[in-house]
Amino acid sequence: MAAKSTFTNMVLSLGSICLVCSALLGIANNVTAEPIAQATLAKINDKISYVVPSYDNNPSDNVTMVEVDGTEYKVYLASMSDKVVGYAIEVAPTGFGGPISMIVGFDAENGNIYNTAVISHSETPGLGDKIASNEQGSFRDQFIEMNPASNKLSVRKDGGDIDAITAATISSRAFTVGVSTAYKVYLTLVGSGDADVVSGASKK
């Protein structure tokens, strides 16, 4: 009986420990979730300011979802004096090391790519990670002020107009696919013929 009692007590003790650990993990998640969400939002806001013309609204509060080929994409609308000046489109193509979270900005006035930015990635250091470089003459510079309608959005190895990063064709191709996808989203948005949808306003 003593052995059985000892085993029962051990099971109860382990069960209690597991419950306490679960409770502590739940508390920790609740405590850290909000700061992480705020940090992520701050990072996205920073990238948005980099990829669209100057604005006086808060694009992260003016978001619309656009579906292309069965996938929904988030579009941040940047406005100045209540007029949309740019569209920041979030996409996540698959690179060599996994998803590349990125934002592509379009100038509402002419439809050109205003700029691009990488939010996060897992590409190879010293090679594929150059997709995130902001240095002058970097890979992403070739997309600035590009008219997508007049350029083939694929790397030269695939017959396109984009110069790939040396020894990082997969990363370069993935990033370019991301830009091409964002352009499809942009065309779907502005090509809807519904100005109220584009501006984020309710149609009357």
CSV table of C-alpha atoms in Angstrom, one decimal, residues 3 6 28 35 59 68 98 150 188:
chain,number,residue,atom,x,y,z
A,3,ALA,CA,4.3,1.9,-2.7
A,6,THR,CA,3.9,6.9,-3.0
A,28,ALA,CA,4.1,35.0,-19.7
A,35,PRO,CA,4.8,44.3,-26.5
A,59,PRO,CA,-1.7,53.8,-42.9
A,68,VAL,CA,-5.5,37.6,-55.8
A,98,GLY,CA,11.9,30.5,-46.0
A,150,SER,CA,7.2,48.6,-69.0
A,188,THR,CA,-6.6,44.4,-58.8
